[in-house]
Coordinates of C-alpha atoms in Angstrom, one line a residue:
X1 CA 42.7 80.0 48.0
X2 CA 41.3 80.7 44.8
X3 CA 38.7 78.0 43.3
X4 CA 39.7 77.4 39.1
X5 CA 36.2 79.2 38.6
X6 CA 37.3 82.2 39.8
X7 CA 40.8 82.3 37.6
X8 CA 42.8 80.9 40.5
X9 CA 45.5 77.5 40.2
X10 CA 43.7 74.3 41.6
X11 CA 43.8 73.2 44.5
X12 CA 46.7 70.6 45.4
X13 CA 44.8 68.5 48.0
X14 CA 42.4 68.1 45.9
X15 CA 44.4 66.8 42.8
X16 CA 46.3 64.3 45.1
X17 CA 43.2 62.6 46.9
X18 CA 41.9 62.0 43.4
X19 CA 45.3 60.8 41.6
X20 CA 45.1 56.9 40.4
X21 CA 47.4 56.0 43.4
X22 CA 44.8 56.9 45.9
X23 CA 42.1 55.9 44.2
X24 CA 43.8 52.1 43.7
X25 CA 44.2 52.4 47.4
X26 CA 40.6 52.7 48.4
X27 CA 39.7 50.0 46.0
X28 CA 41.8 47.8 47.5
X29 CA 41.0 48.8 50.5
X30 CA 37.2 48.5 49.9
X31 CA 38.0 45.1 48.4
X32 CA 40.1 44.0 51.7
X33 CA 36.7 44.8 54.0
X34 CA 34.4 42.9 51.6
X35 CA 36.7 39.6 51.7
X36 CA 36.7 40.0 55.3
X37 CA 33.5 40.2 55.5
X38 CA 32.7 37.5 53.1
X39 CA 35.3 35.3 54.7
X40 CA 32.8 33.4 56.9
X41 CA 30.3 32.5 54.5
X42 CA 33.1 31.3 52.1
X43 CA 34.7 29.2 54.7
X44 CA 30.9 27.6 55.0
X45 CA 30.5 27.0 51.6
X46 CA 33.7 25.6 50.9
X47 CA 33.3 23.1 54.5
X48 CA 29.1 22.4 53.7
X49 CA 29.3 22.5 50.0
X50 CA 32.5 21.9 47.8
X51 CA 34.3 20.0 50.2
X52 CA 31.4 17.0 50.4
X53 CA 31.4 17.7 46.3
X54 CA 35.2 17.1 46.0
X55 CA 34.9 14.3 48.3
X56 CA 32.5 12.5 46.8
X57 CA 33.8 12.7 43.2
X58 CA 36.8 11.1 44.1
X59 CA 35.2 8.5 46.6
X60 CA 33.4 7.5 43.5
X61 CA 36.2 6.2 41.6
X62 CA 37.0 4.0 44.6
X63 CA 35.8 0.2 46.1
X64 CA 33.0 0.0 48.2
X65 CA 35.7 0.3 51.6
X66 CA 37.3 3.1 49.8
X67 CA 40.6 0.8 50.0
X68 CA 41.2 0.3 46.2
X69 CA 41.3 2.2 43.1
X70 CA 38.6 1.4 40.6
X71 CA 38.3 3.8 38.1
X72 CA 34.5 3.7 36.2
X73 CA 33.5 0.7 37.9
X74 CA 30.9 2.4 40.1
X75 CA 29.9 4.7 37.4
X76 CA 29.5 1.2 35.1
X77 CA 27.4 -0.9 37.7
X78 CA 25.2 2.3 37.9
X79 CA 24.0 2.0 34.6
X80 CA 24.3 -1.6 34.5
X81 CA 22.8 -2.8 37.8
X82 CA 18.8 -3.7 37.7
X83 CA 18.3 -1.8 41.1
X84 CA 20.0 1.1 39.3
X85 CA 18.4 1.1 36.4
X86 CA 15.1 0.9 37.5
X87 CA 15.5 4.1 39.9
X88 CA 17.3 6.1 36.6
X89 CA 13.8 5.1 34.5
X90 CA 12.0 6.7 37.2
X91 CA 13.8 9.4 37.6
X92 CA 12.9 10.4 34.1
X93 CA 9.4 9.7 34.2
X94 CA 9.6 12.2 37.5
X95 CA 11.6 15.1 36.1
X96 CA 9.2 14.9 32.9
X97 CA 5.5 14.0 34.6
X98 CA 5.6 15.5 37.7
X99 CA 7.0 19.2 37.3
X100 CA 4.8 19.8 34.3
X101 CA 1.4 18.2 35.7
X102 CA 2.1 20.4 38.6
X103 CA 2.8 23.4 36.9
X104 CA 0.0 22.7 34.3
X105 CA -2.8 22.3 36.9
X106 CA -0.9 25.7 39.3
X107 CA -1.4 27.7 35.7
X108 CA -5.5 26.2 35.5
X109 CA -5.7 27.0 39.2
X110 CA -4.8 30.4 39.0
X111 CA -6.9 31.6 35.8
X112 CA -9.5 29.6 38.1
X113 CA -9.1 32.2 40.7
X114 CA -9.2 35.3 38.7
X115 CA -13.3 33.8 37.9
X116 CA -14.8 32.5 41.1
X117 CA -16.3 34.1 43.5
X118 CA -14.7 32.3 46.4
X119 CA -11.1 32.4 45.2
X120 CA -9.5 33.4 48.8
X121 CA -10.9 29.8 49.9
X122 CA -10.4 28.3 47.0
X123 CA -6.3 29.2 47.2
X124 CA -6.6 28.4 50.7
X125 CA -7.2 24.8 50.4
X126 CA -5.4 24.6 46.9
X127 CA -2.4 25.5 48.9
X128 CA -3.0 24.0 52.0
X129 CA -1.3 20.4 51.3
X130 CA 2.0 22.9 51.2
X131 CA 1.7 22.9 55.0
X132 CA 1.8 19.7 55.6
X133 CA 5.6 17.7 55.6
X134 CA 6.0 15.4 53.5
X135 CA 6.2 12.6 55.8
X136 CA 2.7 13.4 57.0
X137 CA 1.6 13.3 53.0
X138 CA 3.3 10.1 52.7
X139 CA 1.3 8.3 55.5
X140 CA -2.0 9.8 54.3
X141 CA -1.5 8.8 50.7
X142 CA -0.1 5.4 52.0
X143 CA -3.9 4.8 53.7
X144 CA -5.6 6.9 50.6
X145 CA -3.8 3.6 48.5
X146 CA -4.4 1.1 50.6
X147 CA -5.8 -2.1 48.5
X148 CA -8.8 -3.1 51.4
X149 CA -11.7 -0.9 50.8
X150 CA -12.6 -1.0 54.3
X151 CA -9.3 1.1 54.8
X152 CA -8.2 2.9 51.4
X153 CA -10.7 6.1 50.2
X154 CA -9.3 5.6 46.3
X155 CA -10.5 1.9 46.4
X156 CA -13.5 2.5 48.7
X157 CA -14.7 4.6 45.7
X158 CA -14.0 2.6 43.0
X159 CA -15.5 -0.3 44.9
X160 CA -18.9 1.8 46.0
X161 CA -19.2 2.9 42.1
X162 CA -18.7 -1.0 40.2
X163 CA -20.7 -2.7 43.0
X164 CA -23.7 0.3 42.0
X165 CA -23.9 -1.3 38.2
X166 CA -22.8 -4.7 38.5
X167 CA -23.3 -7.2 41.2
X168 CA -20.7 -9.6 43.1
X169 CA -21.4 -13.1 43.6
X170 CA -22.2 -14.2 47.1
X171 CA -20.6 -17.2 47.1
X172 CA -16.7 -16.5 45.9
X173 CA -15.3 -19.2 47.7
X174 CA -17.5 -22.1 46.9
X175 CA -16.0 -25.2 45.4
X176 CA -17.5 -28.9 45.3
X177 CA -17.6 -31.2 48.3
X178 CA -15.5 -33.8 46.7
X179 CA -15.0 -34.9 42.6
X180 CA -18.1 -37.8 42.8
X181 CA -20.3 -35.0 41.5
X182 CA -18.9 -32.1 40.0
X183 CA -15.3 -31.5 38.5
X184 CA -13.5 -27.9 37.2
X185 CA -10.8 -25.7 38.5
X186 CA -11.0 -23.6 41.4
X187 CA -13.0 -20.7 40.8
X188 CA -15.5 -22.3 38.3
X189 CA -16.8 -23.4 36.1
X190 CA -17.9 -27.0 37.8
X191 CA -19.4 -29.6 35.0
X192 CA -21.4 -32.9 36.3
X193 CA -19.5 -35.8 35.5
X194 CA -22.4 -37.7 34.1
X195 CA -25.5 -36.7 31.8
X196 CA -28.4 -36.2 33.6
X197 CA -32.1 -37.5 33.3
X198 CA -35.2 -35.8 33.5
X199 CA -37.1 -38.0 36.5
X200 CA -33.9 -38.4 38.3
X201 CA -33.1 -35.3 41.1
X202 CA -29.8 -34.1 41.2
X203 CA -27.7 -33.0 44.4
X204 CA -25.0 -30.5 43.8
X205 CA -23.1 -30.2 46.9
X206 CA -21.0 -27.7 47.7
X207 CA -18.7 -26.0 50.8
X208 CA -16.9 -22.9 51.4
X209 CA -18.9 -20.6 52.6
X210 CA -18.5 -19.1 55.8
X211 CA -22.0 -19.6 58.2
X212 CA -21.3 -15.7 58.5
X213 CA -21.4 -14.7 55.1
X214 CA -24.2 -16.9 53.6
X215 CA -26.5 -14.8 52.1
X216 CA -29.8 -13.4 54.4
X217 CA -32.7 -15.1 52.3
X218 CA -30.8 -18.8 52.1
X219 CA -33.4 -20.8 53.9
X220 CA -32.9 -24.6 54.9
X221 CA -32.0 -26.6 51.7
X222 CA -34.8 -29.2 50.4
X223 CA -34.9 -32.7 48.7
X224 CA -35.6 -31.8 45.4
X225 CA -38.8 -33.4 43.8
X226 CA -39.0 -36.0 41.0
X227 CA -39.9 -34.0 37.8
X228 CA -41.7 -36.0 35.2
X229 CA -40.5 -34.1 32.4
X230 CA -38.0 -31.8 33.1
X231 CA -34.8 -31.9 35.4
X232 CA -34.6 -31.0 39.1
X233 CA -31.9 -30.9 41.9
X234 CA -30.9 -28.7 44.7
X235 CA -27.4 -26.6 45.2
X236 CA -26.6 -26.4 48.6
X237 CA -24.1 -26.0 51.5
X238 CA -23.1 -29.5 52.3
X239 CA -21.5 -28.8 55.8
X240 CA -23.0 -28.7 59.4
X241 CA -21.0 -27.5 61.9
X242 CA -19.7 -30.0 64.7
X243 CA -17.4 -33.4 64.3
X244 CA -19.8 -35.9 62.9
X245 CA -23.2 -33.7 62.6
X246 CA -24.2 -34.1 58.7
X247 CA -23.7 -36.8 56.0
X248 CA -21.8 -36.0 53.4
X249 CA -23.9 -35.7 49.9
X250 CA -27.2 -35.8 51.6
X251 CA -29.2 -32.6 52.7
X252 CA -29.4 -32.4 56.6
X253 CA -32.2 -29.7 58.5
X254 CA -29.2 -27.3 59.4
X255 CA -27.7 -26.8 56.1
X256 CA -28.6 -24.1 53.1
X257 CA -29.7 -23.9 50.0
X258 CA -27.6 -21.3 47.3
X259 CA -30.1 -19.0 46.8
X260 CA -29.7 -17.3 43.2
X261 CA -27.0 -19.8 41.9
X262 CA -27.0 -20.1 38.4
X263 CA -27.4 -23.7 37.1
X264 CA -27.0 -24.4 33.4
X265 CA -27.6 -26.9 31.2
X266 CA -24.9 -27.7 28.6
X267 CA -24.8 -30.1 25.3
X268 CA -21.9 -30.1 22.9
X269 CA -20.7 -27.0 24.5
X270 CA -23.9 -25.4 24.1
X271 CA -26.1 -23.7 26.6
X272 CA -29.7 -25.6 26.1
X273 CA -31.4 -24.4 29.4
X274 CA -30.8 -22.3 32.5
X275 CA -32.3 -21.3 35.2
X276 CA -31.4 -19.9 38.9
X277 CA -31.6 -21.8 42.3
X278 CA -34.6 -20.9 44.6
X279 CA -33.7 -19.7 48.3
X280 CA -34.0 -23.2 49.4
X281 CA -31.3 -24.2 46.7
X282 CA -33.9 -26.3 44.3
X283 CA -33.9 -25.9 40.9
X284 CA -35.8 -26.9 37.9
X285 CA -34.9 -27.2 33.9
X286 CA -37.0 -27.9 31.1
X287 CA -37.1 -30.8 29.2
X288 CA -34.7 -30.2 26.5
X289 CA -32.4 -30.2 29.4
X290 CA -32.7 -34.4 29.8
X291 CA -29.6 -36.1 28.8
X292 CA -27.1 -32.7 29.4
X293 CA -25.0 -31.9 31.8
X294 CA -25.7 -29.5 34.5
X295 CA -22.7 -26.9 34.9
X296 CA -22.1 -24.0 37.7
X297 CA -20.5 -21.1 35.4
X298 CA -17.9 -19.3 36.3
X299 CA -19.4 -15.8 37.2
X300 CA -21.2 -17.9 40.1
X301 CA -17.8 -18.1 42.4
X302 CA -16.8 -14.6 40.8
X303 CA -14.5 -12.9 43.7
X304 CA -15.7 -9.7 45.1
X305 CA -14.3 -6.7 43.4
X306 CA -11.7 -5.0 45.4
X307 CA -10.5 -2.1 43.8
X308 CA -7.2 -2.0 42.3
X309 CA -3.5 -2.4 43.7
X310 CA -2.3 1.0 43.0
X311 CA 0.9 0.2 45.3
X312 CA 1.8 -2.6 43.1
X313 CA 4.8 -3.5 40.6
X314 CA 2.2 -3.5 37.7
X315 CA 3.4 -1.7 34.2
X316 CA 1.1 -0.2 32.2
X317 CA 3.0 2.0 29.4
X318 CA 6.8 1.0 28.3
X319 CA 8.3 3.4 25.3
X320 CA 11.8 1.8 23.2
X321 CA 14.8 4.3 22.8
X322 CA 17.9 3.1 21.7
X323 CA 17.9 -0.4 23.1
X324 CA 16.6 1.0 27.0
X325 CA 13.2 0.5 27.4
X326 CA 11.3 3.4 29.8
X327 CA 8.4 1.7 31.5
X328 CA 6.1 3.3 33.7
X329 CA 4.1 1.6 36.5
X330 CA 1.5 2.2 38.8
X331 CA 3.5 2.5 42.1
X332 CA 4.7 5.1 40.2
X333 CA 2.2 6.9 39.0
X334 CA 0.3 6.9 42.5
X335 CA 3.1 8.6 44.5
X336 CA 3.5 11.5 41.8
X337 CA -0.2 11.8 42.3
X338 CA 0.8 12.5 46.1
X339 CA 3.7 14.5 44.7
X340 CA 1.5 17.2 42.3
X341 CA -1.2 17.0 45.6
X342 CA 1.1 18.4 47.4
X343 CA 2.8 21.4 44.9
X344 CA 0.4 22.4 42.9
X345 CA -0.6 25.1 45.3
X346 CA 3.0 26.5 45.2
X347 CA 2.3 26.2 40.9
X348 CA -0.5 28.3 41.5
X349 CA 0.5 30.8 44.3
X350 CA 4.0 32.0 41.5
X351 CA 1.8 31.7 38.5
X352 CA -1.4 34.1 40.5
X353 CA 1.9 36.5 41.4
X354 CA 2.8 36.5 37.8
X355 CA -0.8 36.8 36.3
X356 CA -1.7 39.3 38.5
X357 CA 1.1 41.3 37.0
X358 CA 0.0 41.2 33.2
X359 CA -1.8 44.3 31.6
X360 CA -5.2 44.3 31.4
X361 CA -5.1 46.4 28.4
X362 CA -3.6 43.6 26.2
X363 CA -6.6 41.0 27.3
X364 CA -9.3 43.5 26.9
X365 CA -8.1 44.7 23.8
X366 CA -7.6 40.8 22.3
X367 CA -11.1 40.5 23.7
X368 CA -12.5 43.7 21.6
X369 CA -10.6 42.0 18.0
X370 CA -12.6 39.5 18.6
X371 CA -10.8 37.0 20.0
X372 CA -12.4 34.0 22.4
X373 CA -11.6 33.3 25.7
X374 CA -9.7 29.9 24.7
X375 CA -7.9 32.0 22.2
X376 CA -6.6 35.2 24.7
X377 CA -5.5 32.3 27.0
X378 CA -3.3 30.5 24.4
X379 CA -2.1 33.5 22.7
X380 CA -2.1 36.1 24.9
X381 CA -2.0 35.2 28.5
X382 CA 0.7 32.0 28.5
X383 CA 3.4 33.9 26.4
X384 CA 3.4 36.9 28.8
X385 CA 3.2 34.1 31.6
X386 CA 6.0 32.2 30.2
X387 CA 9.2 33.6 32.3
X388 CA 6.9 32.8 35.6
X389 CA 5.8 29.3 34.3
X390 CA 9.8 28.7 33.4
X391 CA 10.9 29.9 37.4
X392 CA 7.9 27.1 38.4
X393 CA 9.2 24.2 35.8
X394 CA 12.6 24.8 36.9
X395 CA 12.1 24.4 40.4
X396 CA 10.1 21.8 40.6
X397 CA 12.4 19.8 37.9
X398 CA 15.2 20.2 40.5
X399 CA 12.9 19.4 43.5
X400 CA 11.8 16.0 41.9
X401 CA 15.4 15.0 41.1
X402 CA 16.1 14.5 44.8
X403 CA 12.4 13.5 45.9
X404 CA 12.8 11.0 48.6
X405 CA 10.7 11.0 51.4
X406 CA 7.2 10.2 49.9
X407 CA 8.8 7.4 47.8
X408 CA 10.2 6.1 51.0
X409 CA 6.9 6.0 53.1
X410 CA 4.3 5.4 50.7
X411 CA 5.8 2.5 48.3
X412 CA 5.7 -0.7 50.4
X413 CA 8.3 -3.4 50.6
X414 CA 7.0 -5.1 48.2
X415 CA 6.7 -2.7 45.3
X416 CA 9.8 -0.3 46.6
X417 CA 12.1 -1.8 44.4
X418 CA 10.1 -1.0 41.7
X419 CA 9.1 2.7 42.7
X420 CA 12.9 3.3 43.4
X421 CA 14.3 6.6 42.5
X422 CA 18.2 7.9 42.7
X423 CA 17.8 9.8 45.7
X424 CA 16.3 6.7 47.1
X425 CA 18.9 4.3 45.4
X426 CA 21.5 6.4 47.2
X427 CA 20.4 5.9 50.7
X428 CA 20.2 1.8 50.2
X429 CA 23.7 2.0 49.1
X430 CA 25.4 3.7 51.4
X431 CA 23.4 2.8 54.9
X432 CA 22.2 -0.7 53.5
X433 CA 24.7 -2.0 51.5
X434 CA 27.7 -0.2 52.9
X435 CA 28.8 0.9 49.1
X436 CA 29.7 4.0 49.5
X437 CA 31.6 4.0 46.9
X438 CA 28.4 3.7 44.5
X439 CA 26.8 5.7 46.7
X440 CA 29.1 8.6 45.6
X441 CA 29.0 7.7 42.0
X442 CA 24.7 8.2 42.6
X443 CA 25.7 11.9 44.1
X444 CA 27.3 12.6 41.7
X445 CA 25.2 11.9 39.0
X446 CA 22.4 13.7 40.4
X447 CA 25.0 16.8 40.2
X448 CA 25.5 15.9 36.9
X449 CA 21.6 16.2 36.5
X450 CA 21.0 19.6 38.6
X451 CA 23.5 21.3 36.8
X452 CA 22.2 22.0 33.6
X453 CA 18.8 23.0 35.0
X454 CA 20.5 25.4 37.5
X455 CA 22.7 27.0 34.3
X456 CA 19.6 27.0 32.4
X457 CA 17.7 29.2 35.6
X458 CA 20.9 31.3 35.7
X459 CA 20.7 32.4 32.1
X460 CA 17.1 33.2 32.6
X461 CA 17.7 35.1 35.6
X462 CA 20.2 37.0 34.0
X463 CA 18.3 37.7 30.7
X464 CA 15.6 39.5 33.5
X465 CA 18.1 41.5 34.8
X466 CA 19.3 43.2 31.7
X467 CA 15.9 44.0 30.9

């Protein structure tokens, strides 16, 4: 056999194995193998993912029993319902608050790193909330909320830091023993029903104040003394414990004075005279004070500050578009808290992975044309960051669209309804309510949702693979 090289004809075998018959025949043979192969994973895709999709498309044009046709109907309560509407409104203040917090404070976190001296620790317990399931988040942000300071750290706080520059009242629950003496609305301010005299002592009696939680220098209440020119009386705890033990508007030995309690004297709406109750509860006013009446302000029965409901139903920031209002509230805002606790370290781990990749060349040589540090970040640094910080917005967007579980555990049943998201709104329809039907209508917004996020990741992705 001669090779074509050397002069000689070529080969026969060797054309036929390479003719487009043969070659046609490998591919398809190649082709057969990588169905077969693929065949599995198909099947389970099209059992555990289009098959529920399919399903629930066309369950959501169907009745709650899945008995009668509807059409829209599911689609129309959706948008119409309050239940629904609420959980849409959050889901919007989720996909837009959440992921970018997160992500903002991951990118902070990660310059962070490249500065301190401690950074491995520092990414250690940045990240560390990662670790821990959300269920376990949920119950540890329900305490961190909870409104009692003796239970809940965020109120504990607040409460330590207002009680530091302003001082509660001790007696919150105090009201008059009856209306012979003093009248007002609960909570203050009590006014003497009659002008009083200078010469003539004045007995303010008052109850509602736990034995317990009188304060530790009230000493036995006194008679007040006549005062020739000015006006005196005593503010005190008319109660003595036991059936029958005190008279009523009369001092007995075992009862208390209101030390500190603020007694004012008031003509024409005006504030002539004012003074503060002695530990035994006596007090004396001026002269100008004869023919006044004597009134207990408000700030006296104050209640004691507690912090603030952060589970509650409150709103606190409402924007108009189009005839739908999007409110925000603070049930809300306190579980996304939880939410950006939790993935922030994931923000920072991608965004440190994608940093660590940049060229130091380009920030020195910013740094040598003069450029600050505020100025190499903005201009420099989060451009060449900007595919990693898309990757970290992107998942996170699609994460918070089914967020579920921290909603679920930290929102009590009081403020739920308010803190309700789609995911969330789902569940309650189809275990609670037995609606499938809506439920369905729910999923399949929520595809409607992913979609465009996941076609928007795909593009990226691509667009990094041609480069």
């Amino acid at each position: 056999m001669t090779s074509a090289a050397g002069g000689g004809t070529p080969d026969p075998g060797a054309a036929a194995a390479t003719s487009p018959r043969t070659r046609k025949s490998v591919t398809g043979t190649r082709r057969t193998v990588a169905a077969l192969f693929l065949l599995p994973a198909l099947i389970l895709l099209g059992a555990l993912v289009v098959y529920p999709i399919g399903y629930s498309v066309v369950r959501s044009f169907f009745n709650a029993s899945g008995g009668s046709f509807i059409g829209f109907d599911n689609y129309e309560t959706l948008f119409t319902r309050e239940d629904t509407k609420a959980a849409i409104n959050n889901n919007i203040w989720w996909v837009v608050l959440a992921p970018t917090v997160a992500t903002a404070l991951g990118l902070i976190f990660a310059v962070l790193t490249e500065r301190i001296r401690w950074a491995t620790a520092f990414k250690l317990v940045v990240f560390m909330p990662m670790a821990i399931s959300m269920l376990a988040a949920g119950i540890i942000f329900r305490l961190v909320y909870d409104q009692d300071p003796e239970k809940g750290a965020v109120n504990a706080v607040m409460v330590g830091v207002h009680d530091t520059f302003a001082d509660s009242s001790a007696f919150p629950k105090a009201h008059p023993r009856g209306p012979d003496t003093l009248t007002g609305k609960s909570g203050g301010p009590f006014l003497t029903k009659e002008p009083v005299r200078a010469g003539t002592p004045v007995l303010l009696p008052l109850v509602g104040v736990a034995a317990d939680q009188m304060p530790e220098n009230a000493k036995p209440a006194k008679q007040p003394a006549a005062g020739k020119a000015g006006v005196t009386g005593t503010v005190w705890q008319d109660f003595t414990l036991g059936k029958g033990a005190g008279a009523r508007d009369r001092i007995d030995s075992t009862e208390q004075g209101y030390p500190g309690m603020r007694v004012e004297a008031v003509r024409n709406g005006k504030v002539v005279a004012a003074t503060a109750a002695a530990a035994d509860g006596t007090f004396a006013l001026p002269a100008k004070a004869d023919g006044a009446q004597l009134r207990l302000p408000a700030a006296n029965f104050k209640e004691p500050y507690n912090g603030a409901d952060w589970l509650g139903d409150k709103k606190y920031f409402t924007v108009s578009l189009g005839g739908f209002d999007l409110y925000l509230n603070i049930v809300t805002t306190s579980i996304m808290v939880a939410y950006v606790w939790m993935w922030a370290g994931f923000a920072m781990v991608l965004i440190g992975a994608g940093l660590a990749g940049i060229p130091r060349e380009l920030l020195e040589a910013a740094r040598v044309d003069g450029a600050s540090e505020w100025q190499v970040f903005r201009r420099v640094t989060v451009p060449l960051l900007a595919p990693v910080l898309a990757v970290v917005l992107v998942t996170l967007m699609i994460n918070v669209l089914k967020i579920f579980d921290l909603i679920f555990i930290i929102a009590p049943g009081s403020s739920q309804d308010d803190a309700n998201v789609l995911a969330l709104q789902l569940y309650r329809s189809a275990f609670s309510e037995d609606n499938e039907g809506l439920a369905s209508a729910i999923a399949v917004l929520l595809l409607l949702l992913v979609i465009p996020v996941m076609w928007f990741n795909m593009r990226r992705l691509r667009r990094e693979t041609r480069r």
